[in-house]
Coordinates of N, CA and C in Angstrom, one line a residue:
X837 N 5.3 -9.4 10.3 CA 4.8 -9.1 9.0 C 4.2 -7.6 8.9
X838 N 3.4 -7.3 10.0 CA 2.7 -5.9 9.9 C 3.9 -5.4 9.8
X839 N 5.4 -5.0 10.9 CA 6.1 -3.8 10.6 C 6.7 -3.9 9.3
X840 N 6.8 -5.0 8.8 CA 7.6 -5.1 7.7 C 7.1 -4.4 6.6
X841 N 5.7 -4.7 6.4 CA 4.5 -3.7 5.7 C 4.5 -2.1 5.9
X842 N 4.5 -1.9 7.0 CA 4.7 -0.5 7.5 C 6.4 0.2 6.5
X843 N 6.8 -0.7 6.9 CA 8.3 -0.1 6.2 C 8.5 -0.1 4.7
X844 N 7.4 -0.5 4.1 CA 7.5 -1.2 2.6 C 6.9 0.3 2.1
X845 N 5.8 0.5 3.3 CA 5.3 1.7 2.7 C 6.1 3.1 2.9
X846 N 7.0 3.0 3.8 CA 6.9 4.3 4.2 C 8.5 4.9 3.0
X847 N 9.1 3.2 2.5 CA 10.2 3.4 1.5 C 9.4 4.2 0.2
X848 N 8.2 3.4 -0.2 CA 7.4 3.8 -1.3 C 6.7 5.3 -1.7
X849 N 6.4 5.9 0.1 CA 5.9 7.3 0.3 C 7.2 8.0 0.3
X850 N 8.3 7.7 0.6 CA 9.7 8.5 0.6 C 9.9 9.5 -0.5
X851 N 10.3 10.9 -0.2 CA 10.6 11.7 -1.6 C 11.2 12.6 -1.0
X852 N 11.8 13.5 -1.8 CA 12.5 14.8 -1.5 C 10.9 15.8 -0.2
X853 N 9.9 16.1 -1.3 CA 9.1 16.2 -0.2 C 8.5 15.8 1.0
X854 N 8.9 14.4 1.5 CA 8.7 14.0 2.4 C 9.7 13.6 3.7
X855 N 9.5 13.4 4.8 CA 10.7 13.3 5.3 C 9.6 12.2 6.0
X856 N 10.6 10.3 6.2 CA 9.9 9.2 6.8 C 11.4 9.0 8.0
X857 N 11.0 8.1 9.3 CA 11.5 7.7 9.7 C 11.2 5.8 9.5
X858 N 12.1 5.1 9.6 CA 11.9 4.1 9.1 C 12.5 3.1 10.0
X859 N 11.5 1.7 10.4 CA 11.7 1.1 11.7 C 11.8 -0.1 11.0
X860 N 12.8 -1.1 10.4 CA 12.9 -2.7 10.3 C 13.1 -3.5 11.5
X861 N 12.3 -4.4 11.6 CA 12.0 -5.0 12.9 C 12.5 -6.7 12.7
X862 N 13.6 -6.7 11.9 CA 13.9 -8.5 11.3 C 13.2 -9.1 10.5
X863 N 13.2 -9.9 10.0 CA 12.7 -10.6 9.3 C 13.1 -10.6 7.5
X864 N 12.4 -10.9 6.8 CA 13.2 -11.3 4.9 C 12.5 -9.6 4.7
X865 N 13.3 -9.0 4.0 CA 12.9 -7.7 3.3 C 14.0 -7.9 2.4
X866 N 13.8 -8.1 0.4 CA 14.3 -7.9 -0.3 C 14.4 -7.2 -1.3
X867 N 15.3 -6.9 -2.5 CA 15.6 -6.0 -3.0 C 15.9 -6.8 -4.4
X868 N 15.7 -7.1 -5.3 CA 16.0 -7.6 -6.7 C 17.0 -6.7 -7.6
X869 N 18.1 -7.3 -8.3 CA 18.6 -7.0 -8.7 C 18.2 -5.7 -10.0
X870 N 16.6 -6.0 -10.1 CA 15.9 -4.9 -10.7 C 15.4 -3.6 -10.3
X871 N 15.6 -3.9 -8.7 CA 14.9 -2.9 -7.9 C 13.6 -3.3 -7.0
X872 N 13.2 -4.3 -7.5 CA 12.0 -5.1 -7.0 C 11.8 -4.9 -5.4
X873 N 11.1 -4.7 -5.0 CA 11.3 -4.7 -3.3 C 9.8 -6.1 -2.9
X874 N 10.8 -6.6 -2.0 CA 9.7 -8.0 -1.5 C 9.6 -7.8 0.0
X875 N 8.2 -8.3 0.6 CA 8.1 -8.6 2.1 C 8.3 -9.9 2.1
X876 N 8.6 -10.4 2.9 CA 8.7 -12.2 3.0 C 8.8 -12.7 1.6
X877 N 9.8 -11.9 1.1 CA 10.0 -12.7 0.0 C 11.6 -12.1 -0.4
X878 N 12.8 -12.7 -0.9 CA 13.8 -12.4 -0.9 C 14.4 -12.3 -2.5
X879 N 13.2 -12.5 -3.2 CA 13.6 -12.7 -4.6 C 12.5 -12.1 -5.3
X880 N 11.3 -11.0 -5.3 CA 10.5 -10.3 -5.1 C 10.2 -10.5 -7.0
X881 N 9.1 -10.8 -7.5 CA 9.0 -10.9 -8.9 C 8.4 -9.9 -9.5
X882 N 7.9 -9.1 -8.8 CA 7.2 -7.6 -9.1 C 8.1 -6.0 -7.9
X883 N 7.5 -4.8 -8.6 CA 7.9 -4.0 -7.7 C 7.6 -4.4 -6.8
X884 N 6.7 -4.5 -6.4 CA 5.7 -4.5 -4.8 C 5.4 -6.4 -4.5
X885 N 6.1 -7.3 -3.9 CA 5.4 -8.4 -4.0 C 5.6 -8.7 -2.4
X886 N 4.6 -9.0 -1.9 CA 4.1 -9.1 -0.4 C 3.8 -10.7 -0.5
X887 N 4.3 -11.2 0.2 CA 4.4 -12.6 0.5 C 4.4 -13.6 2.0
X888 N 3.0 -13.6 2.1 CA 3.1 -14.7 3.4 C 2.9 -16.1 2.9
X889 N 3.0 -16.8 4.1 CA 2.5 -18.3 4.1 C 2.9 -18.7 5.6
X890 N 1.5 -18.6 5.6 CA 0.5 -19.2 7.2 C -0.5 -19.2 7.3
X891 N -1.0 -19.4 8.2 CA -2.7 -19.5 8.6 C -3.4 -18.4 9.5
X892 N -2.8 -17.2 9.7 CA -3.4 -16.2 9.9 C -3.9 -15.5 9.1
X893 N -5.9 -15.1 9.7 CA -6.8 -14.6 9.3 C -7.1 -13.4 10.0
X894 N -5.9 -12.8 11.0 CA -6.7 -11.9 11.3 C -6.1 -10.7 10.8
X895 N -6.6 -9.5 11.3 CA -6.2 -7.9 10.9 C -5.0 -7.5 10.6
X896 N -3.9 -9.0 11.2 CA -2.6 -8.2 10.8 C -1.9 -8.8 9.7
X897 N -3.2 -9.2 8.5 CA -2.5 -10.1 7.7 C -2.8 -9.0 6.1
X898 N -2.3 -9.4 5.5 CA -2.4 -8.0 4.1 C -1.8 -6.7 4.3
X899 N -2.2 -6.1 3.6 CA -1.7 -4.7 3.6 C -2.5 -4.0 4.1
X900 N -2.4 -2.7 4.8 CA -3.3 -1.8 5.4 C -3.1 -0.6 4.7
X901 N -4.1 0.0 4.5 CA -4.4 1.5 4.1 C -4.7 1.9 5.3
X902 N -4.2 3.3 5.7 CA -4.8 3.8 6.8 C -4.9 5.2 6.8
X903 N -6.2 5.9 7.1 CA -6.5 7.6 7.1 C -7.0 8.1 8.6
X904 N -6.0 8.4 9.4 CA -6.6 8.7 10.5 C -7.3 9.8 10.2
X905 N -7.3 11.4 9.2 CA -7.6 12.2 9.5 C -9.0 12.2 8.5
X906 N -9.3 13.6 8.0 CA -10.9 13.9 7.6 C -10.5 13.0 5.9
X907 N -9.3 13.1 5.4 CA -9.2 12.5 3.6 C -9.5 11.2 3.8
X908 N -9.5 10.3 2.7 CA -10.0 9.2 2.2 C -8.6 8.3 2.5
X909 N -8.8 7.1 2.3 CA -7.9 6.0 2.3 C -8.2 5.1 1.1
X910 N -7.1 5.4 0.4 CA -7.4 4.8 -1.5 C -6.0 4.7 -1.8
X911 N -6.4 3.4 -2.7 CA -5.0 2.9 -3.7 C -5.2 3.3 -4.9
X912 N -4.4 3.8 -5.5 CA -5.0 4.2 -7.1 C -3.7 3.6 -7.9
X913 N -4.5 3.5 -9.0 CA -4.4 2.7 -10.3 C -4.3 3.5 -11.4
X914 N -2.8 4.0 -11.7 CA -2.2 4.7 -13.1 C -2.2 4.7 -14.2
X915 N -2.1 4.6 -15.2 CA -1.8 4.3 -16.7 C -1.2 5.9 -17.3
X916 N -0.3 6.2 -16.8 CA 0.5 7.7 -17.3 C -0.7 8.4 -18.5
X917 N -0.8 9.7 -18.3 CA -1.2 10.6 -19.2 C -2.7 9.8 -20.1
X918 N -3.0 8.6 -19.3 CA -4.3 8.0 -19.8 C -5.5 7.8 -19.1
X919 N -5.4 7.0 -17.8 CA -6.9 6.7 -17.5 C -5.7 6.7 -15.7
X920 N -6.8 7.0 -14.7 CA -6.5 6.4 -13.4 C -7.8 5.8 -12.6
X921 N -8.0 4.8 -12.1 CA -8.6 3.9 -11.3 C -8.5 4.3 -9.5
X922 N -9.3 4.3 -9.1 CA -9.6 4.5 -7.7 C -10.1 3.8 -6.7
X923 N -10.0 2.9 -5.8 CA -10.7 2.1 -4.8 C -10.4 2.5 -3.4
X924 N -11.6 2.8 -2.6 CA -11.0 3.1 -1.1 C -12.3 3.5 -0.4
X925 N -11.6 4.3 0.6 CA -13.0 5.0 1.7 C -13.3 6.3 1.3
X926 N -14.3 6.5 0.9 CA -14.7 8.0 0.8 C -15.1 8.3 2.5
X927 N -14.3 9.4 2.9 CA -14.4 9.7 3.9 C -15.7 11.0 4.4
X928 N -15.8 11.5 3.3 CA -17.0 12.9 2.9 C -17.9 11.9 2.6
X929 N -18.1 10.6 2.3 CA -19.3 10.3 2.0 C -19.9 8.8 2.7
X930 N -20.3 9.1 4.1 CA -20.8 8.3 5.0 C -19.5 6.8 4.7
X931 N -18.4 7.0 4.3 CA -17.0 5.9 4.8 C -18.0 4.7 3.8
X932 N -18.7 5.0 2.6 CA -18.5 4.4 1.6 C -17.8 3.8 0.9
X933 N -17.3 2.4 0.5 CA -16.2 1.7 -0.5 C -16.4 2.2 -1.5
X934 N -15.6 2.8 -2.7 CA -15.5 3.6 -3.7 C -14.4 2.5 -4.7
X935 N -15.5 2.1 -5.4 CA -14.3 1.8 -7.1 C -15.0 3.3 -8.1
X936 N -13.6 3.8 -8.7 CA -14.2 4.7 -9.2 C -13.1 5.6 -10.5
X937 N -13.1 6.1 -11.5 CA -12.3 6.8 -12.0 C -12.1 8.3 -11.7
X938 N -10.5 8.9 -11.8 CA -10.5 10.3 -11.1 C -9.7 10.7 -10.1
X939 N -9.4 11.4 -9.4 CA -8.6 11.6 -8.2 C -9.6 12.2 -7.2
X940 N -10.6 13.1 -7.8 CA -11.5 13.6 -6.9 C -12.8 12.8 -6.8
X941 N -13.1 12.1 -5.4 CA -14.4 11.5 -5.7 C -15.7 12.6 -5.3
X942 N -15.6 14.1 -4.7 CA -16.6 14.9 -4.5 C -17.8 15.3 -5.4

């Protein structure tokens, strides 16, 4: 499930400006005839639908955000040309959890 996550993201980060190398390691990864991309799910009902079922509780279960370097690690939340939402680690500010509006939390 982790690499499968790893790969979900690195399709998602993909752009002309980016260059990803990309590692599928088996398992269900699907594609909906809408474009929908699913982890453990082969019929995916949203863009993004991540899907387990089991009884692991530990670290390698959900999605990971990760910032090795000095920036923040945050998921943000769009509404085009209207409002954007922010949740994550402020990394400039003692690695405080941040819900917050903005792109800059400084």
């Amino acid at each position: 499930m982790k690499h499968l996550i790893t790969f979900l993201l690195a399709v998602f980060l993909s752009s002309s400006a980016y260059c990803q190398t990309l590692f599928i390691p088996g398992g269900i990864v699907g594609m909906s005839s809408n474009e929908n991309v699913g982890i453990g799910r082969s019929a995916p009902a949203s863009m993004l639908h991540i899907f387990n079922n089991d009884d692991y509780v530990y670290a390698n279960v959900g999605l990971t955000i990760e910032q090795r370097g000095t920036g923040d690690a945050k998921v943000q939340y769009l509404l085009t040309n209207v409002q954007r939402w922010v949740t994550g680690i402020d990394n400039s500010d003692a690695d405080k959890f941040i819900i917050g509006r903005g792109i800059d939390w400084s």
